[in-house]
mmCIF file of C-alpha atoms and ligand atoms in Angstrom:
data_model
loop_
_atom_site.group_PDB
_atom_site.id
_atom_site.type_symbol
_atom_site.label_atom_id
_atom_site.label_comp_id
_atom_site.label_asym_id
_atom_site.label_seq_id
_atom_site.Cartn_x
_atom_site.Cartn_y
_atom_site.Cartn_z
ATOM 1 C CA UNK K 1 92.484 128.211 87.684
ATOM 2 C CA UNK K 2 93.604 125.465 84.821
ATOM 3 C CA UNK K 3 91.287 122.243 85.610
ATOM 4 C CA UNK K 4 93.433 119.619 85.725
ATOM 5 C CA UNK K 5 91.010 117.002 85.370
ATOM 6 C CA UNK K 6 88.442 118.001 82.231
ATOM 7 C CA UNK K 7 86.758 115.023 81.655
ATOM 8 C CA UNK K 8 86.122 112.603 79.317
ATOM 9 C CA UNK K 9 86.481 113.442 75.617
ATOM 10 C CA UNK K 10 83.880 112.356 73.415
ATOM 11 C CA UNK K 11 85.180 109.095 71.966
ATOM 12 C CA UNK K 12 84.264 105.967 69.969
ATOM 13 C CA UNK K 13 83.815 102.468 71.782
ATOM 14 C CA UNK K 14 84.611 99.764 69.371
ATOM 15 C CA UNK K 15 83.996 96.362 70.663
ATOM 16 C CA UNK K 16 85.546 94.131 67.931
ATOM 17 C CA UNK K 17 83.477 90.322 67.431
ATOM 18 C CA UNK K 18 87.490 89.123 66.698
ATOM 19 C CA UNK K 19 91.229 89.700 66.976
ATOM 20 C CA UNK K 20 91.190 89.843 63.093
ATOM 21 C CA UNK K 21 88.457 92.239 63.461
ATOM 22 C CA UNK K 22 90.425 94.309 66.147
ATOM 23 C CA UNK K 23 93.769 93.879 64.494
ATOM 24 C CA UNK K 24 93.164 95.478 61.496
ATOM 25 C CA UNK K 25 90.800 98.278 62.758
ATOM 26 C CA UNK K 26 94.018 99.042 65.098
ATOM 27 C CA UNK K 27 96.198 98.774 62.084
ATOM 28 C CA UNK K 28 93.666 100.751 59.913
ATOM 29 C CA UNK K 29 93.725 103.754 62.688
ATOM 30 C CA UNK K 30 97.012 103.547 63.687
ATOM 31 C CA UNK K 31 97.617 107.056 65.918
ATOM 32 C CA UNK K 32 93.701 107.120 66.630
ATOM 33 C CA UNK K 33 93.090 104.150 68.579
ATOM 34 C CA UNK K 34 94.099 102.320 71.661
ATOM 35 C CA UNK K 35 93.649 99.073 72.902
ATOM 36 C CA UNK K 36 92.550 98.630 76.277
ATOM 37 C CA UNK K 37 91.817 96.196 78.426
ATOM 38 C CA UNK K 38 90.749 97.499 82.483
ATOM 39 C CA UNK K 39 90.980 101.064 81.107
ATOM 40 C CA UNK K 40 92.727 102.195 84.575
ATOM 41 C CA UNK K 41 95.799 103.979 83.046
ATOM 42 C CA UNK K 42 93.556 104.516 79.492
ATOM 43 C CA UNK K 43 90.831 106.444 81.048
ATOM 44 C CA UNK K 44 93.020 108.615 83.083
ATOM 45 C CA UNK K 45 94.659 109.510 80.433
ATOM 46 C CA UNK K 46 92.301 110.522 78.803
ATOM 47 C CA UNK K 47 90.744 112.285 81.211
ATOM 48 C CA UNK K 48 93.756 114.402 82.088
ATOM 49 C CA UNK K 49 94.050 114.970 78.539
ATOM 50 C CA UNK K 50 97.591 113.214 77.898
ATOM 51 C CA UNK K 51 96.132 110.886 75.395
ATOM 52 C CA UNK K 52 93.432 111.632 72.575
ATOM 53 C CA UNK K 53 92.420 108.626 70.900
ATOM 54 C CA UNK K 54 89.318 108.913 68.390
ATOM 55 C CA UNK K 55 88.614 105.547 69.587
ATOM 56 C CA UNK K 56 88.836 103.188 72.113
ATOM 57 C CA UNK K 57 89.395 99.851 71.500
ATOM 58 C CA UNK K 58 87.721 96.632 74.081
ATOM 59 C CA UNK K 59 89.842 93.456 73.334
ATOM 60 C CA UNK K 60 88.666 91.464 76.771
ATOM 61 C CA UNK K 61 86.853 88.728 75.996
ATOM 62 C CA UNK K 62 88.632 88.388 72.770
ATOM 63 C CA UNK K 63 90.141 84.234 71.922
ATOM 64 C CA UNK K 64 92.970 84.045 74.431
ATOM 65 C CA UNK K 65 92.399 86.515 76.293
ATOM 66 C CA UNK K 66 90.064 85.627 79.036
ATOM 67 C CA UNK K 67 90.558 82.380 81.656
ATOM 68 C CA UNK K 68 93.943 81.476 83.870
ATOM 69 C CA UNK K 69 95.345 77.722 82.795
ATOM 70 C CA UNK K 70 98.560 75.901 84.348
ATOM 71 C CA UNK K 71 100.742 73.186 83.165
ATOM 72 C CA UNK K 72 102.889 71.338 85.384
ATOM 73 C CA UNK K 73 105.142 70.426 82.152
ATOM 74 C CA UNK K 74 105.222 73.904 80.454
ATOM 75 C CA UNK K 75 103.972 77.035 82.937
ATOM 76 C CA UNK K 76 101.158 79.385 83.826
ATOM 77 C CA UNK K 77 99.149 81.729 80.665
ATOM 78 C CA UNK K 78 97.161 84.282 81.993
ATOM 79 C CA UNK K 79 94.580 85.464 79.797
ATOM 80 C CA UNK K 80 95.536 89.519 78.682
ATOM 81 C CA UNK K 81 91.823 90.619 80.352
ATOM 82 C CA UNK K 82 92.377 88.806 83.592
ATOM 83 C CA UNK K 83 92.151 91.476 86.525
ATOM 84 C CA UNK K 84 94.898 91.006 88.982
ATOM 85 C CA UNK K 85 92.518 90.084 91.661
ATOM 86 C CA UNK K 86 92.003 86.861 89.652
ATOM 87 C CA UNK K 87 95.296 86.319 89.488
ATOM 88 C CA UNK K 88 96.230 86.658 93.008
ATOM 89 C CA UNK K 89 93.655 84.079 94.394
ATOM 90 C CA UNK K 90 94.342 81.754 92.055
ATOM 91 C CA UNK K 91 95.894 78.571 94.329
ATOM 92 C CA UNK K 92 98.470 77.347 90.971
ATOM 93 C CA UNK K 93 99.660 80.932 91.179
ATOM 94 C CA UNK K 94 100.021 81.253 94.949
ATOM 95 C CA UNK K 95 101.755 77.686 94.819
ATOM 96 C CA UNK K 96 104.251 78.205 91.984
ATOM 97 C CA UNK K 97 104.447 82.305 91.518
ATOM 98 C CA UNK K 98 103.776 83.579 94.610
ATOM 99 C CA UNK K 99 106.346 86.303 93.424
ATOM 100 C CA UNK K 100 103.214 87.200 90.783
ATOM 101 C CA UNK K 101 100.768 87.122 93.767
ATOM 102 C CA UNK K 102 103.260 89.508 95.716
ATOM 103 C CA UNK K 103 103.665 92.001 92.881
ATOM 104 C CA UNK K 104 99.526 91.821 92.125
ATOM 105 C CA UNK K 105 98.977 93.175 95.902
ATOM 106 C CA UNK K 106 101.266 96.178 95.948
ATOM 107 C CA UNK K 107 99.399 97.574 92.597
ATOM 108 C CA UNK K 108 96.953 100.594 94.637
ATOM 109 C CA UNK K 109 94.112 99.111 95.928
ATOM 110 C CA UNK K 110 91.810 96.040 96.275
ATOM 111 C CA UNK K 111 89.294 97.896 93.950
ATOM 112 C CA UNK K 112 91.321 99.329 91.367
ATOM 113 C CA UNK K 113 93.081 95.454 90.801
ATOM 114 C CA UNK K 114 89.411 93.979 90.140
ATOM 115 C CA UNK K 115 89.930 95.549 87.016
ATOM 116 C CA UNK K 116 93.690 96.306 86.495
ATOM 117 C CA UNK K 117 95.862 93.404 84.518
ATOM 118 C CA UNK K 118 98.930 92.295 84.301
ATOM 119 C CA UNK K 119 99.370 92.321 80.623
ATOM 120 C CA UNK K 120 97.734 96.517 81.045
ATOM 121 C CA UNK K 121 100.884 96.934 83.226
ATOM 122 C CA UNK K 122 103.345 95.298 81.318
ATOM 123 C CA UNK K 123 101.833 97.333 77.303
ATOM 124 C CA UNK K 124 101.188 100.154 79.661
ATOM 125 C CA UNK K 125 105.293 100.200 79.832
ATOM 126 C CA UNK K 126 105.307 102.823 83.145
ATOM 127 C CA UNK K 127 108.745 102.381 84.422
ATOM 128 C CA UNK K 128 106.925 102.410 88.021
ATOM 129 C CA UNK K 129 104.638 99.193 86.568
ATOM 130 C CA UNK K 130 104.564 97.141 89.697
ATOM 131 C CA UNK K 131 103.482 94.044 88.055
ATOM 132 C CA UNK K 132 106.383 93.986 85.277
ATOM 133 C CA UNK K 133 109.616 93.210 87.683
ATOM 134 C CA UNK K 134 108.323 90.017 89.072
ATOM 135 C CA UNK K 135 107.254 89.492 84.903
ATOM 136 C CA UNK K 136 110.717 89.521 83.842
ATOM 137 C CA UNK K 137 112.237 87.976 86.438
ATOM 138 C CA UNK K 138 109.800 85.199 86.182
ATOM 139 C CA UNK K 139 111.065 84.885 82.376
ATOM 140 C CA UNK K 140 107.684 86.342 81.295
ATOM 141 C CA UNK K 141 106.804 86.112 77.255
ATOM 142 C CA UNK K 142 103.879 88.252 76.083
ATOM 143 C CA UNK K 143 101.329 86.561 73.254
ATOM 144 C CA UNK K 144 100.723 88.865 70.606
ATOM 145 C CA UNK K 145 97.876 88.823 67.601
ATOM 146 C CA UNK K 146 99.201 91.382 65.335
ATOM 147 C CA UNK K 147 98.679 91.987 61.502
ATOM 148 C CA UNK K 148 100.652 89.032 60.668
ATOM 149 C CA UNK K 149 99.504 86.483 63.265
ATOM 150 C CA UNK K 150 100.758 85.488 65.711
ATOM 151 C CA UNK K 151 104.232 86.109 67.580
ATOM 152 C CA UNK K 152 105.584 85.879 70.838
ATOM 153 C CA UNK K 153 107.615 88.680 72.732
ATOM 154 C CA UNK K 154 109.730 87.929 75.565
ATOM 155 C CA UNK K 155 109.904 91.292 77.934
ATOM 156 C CA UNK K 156 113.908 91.069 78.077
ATOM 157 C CA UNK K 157 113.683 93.035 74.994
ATOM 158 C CA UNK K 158 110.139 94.637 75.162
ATOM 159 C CA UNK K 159 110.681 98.036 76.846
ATOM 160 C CA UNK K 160 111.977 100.813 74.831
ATOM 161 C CA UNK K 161 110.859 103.797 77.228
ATOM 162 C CA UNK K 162 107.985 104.929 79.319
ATOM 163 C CA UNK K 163 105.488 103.805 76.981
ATOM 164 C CA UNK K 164 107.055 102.852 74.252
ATOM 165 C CA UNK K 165 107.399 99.056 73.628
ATOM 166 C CA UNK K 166 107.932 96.410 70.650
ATOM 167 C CA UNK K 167 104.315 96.659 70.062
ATOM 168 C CA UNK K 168 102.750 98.248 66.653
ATOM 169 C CA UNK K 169 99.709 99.443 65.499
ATOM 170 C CA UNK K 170 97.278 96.199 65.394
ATOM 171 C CA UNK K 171 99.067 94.596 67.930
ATOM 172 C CA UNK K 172 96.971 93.055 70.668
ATOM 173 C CA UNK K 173 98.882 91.104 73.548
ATOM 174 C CA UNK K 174 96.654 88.273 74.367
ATOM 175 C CA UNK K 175 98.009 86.475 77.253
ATOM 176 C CA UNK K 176 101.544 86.164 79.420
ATOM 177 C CA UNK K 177 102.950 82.923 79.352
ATOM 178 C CA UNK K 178 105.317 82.252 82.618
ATOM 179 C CA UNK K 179 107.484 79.434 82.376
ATOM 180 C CA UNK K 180 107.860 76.746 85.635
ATOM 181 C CA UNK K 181 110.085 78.897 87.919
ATOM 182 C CA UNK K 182 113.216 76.973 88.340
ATOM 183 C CA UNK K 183 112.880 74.260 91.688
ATOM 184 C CA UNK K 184 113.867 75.877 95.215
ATOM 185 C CA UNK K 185 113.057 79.348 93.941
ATOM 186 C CA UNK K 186 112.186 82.553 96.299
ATOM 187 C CA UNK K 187 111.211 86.089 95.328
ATOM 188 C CA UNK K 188 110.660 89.316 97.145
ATOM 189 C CA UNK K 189 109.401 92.813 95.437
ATOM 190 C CA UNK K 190 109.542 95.668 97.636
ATOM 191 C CA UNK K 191 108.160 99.243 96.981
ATOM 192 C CA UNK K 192 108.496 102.263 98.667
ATOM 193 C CA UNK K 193 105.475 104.844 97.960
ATOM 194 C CA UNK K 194 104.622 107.996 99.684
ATOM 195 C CA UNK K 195 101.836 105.714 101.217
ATOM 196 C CA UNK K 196 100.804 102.097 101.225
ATOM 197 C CA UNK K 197 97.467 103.028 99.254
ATOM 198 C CA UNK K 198 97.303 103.911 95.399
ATOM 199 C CA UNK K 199 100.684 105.523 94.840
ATOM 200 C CA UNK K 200 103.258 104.590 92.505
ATOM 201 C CA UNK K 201 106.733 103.421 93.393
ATOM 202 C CA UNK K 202 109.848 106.126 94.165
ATOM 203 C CA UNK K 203 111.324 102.811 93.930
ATOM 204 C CA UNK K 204 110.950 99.132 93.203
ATOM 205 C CA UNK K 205 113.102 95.942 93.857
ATOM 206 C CA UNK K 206 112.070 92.686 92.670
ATOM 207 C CA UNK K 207 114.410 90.096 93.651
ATOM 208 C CA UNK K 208 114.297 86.688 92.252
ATOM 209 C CA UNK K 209 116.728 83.540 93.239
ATOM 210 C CA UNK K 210 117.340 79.624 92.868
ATOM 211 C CA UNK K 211 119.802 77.207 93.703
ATOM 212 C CA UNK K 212 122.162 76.414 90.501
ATOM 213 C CA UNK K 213 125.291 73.948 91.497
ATOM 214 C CA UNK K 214 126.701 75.113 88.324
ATOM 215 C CA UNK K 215 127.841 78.917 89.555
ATOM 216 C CA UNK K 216 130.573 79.617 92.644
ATOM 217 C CA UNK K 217 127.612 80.787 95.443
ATOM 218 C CA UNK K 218 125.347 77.977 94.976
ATOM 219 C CA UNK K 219 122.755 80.703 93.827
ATOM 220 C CA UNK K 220 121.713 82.522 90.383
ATOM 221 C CA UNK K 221 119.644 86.039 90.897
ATOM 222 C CA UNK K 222 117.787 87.706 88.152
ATOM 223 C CA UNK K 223 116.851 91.529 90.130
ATOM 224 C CA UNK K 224 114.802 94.033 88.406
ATOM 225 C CA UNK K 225 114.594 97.771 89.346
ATOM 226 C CA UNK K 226 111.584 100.139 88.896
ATOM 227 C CA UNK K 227 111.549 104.029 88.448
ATOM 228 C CA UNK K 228 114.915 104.489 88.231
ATOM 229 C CA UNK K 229 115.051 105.009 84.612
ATOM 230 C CA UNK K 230 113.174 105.376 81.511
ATOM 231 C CA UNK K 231 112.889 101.278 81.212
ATOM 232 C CA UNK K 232 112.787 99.089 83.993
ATOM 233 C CA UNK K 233 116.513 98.014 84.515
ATOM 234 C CA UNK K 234 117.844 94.651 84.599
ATOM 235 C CA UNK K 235 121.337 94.978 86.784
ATOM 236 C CA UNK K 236 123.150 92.389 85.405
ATOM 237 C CA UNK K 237 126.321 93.163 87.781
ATOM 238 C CA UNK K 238 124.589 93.043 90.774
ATOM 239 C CA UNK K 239 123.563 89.407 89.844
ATOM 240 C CA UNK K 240 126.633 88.334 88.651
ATOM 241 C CA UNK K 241 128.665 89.613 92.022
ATOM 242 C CA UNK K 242 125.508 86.811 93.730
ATOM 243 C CA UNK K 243 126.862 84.723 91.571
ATOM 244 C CA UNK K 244 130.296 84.390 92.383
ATOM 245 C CA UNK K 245 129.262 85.194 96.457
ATOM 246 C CA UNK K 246 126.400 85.623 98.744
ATOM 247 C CA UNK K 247 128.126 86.621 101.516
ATOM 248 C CA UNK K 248 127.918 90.031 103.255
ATOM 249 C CA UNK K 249 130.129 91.707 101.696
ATOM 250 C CA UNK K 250 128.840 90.518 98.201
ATOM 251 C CA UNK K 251 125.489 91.958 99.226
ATOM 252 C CA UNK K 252 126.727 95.103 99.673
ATOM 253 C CA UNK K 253 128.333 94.850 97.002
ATOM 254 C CA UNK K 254 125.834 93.925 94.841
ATOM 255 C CA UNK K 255 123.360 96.599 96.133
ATOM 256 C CA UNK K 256 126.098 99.206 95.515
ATOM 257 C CA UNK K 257 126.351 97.857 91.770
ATOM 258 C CA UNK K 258 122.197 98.196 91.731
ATOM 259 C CA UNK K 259 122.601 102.092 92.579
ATOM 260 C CA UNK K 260 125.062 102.166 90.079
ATOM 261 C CA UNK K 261 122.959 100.719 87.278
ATOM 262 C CA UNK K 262 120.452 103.691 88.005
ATOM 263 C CA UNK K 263 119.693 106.611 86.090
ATOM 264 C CA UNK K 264 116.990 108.001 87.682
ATOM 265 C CA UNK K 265 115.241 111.258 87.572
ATOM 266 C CA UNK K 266 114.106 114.399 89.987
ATOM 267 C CA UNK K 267 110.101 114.050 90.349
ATOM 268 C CA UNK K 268 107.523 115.002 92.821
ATOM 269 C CA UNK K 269 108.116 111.625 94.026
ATOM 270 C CA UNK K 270 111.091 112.059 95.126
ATOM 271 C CA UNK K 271 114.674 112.992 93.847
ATOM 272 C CA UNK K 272 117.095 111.224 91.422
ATOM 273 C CA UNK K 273 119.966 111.096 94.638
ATOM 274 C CA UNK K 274 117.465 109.768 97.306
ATOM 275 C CA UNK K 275 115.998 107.046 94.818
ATOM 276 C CA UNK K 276 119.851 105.947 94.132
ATOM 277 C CA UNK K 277 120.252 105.460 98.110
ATOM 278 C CA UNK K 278 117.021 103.442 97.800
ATOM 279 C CA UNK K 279 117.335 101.165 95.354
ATOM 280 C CA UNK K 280 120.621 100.280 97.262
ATOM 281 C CA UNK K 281 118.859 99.863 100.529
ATOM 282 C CA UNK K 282 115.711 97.882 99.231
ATOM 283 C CA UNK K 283 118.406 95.490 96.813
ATOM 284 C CA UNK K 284 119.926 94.648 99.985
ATOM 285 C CA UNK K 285 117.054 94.137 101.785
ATOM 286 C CA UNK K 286 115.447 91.890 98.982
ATOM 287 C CA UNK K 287 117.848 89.754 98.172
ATOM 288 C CA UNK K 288 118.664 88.995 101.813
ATOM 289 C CA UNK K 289 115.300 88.309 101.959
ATOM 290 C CA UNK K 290 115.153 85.756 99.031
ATOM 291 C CA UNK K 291 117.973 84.237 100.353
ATOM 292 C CA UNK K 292 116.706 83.576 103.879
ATOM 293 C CA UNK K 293 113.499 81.661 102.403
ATOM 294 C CA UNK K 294 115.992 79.748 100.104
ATOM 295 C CA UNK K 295 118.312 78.698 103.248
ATOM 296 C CA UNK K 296 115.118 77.660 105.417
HETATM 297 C C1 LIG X 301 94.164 105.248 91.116
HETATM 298 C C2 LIG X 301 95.231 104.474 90.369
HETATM 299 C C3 LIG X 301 96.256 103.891 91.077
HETATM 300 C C4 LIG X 301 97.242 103.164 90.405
HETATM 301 N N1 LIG X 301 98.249 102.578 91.136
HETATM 302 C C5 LIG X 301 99.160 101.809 90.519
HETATM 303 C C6 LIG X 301 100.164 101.152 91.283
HETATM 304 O O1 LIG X 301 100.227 101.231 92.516
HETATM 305 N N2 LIG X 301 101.069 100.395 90.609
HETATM 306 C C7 LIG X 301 101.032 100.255 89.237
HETATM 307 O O2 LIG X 301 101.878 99.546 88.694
HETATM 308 N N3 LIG X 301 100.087 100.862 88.500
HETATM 309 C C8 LIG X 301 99.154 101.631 89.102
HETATM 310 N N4 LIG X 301 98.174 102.255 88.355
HETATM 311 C C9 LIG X 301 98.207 102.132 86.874
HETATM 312 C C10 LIG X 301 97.295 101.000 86.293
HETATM 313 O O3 LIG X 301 96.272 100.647 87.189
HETATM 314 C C11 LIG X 301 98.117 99.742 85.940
HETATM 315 O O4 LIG X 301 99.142 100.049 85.038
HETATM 316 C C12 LIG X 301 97.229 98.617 85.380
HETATM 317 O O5 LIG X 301 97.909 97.402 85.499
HETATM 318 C C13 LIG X 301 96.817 98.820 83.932
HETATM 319 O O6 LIG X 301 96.018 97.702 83.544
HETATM 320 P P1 LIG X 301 94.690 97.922 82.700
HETATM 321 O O7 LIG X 301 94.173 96.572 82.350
HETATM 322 O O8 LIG X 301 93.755 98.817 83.410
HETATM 323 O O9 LIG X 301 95.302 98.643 81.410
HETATM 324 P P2 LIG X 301 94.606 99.616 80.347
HETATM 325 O O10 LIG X 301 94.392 100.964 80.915
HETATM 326 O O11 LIG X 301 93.431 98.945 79.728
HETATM 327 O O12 LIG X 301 95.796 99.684 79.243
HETATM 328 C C14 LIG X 301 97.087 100.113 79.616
HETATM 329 C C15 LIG X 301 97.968 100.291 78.367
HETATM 330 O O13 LIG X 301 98.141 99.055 77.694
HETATM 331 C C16 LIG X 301 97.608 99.122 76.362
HETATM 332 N N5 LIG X 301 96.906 97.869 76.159
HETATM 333 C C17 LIG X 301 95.837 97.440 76.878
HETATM 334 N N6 LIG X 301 95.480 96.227 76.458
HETATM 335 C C18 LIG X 301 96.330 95.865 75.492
HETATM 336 C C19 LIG X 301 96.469 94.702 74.695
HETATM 337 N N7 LIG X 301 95.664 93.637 74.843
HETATM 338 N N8 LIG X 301 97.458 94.658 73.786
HETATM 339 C C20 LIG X 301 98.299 95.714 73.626
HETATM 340 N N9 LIG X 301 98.207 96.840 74.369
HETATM 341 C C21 LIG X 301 97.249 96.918 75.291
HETATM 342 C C22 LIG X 301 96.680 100.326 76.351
HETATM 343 O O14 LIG X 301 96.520 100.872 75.057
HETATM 344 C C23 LIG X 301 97.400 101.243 77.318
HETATM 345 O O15 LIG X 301 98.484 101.858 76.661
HETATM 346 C C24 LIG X 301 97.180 103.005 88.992
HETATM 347 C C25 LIG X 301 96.117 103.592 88.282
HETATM 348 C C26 LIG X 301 95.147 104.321 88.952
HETATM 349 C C27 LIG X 301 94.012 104.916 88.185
#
């Protein structure tokens, strides 16, 4: 019988004194190297023999990327190497993201987030990342040291496919920068798994509302959908039905346009038709959601 798990490969650990340092050895083995930060999607797969990097690259603990810091002018950076754990109990997140916090707690397990990170999720580019709707409905901008400095990239227009992302060879993300979530703001991710423990989404909804005068309901949504495509999907019809309406019959409505915006796949997970019905049942049930804390 095939093992499915071999083992580690023999590999090189390369624990850079600098970004410069790890920048250009990226750059210098581009194809050969990786990056990593908890090593929870790296070292599986390499294990399971999906990736075979020569070596492995440790950038925590690198300038920028360690330590948690909030503004009350500007927004919340967290530091590329900061396990989620961190994030979750830290009382300026829980007070001003608790959409963040949310996300953070339905990633597997208590031990696997003491090492996991955001900014792992979000290179990591799954389209099942837990971590990355709340990130871009939060407005979330990735810091990146690269060969030429650095550069900032907002994850509107990061994702390219499961794993493939505007990063390049010597890229190192260093931190997520958050802006101040708009006043009288409410969020809701759900996730339906085969269990509540370690599995990855069939589906994902993040939901994400505030109150803005300037539109006909009173309220503008950003929604983000996970594994229902080869990106995570931003449906931009569903929000702008919210916009006009967020009455019943919008909320159908916009749930329908959600399923529409889907181009999911059959997996063991589950199968391209069932996630369709899904994402329209947990889009309903989100934004309802958000808008019930927003109208208390
Ligand atoms: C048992 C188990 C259960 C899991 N369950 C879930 C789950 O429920 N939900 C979920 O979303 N995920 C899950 N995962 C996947 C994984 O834990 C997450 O994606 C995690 O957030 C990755 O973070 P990390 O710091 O460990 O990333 P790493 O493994 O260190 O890196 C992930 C990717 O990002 C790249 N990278 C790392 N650091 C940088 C950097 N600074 N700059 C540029 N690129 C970088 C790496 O090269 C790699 O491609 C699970 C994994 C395991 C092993």
């Amino acid at each position: 019988m095939r093992n499915a798990h071999p083992g580690l490969p023999e590999l090189d650990y390369v624990k850079p004194g600098s970004l410069e340092e790890a920048s250009k050895f990226l750059a210098a083995h581009a194809g050969e190297s990786r990056p990593f930060l908890g090593g929870t999607d790296c070292i599986v797969r390499i294990r399971d023999g999906a990736w075979k990097p020569k070596y492995l690259v440790d950038v925590k603990g690198l300038e920028g990327t360690t330590g948690i810091s909030f503004d009350p002018a500007k927004g919340l950076t967290i530091g590329a190497a900061v396990p989620m754990n961190k994030v979750a109990a830290h009382p300026d997140v829980q007070k001003h993201y608790p959409l963040l916090v949310e996300a953070c707690n339905w990633v597997a397990s208590y031990q696997l987030r003491s090492r996991a990170t955001i900014v792992g999720n979000v290179c990591n580019a799954s389209p099942a990342g837990d971590t990355i709707g709340a990130a871009i409905c939060l407005d979330g901008v990735l810091n990146v040291f690269g060969p030429d400095g650095y550069r900032k990239e907002p994850l509107t227009t990061f994702f390219f496919g499961p794993g493939k992302t505007a990063l390049k060879p010597g890229d190192i993300a260093t931190s997520i920068f958050f802006p101040l979530p708009p006043k009288e703001s409410a969020g809701k991710y759900l996730k339906l798994g085969r269990n509540r423990l370690g599995d990855l989404a069939i589906v994902g909804v993040t939901a994400f509302a505030y109150k803005d005068a300037s539109v006909a309901s009173g309220y503008r949504f950003r929604i983000a959908l996970a594994s229902v495509g080869p990106t995570p999907i931003r449906p931009t019809a569903a929000e702008e039905i919210l916009a006009k309406s967020i009455d019943e019959s919008a909320v159908e409505a916009a749930a329908q346009a959600a399923m529409d915006s889907c181009t999911p796949i059959d997996d063991t997970r589950g199968t391209a038709r069932y996630r369709k019905l899904m994402i329209r049942n947990l889009t309903r049930q989100a934004v309802s959601a958000v808008l019930a804390q927003l109208k208390k």
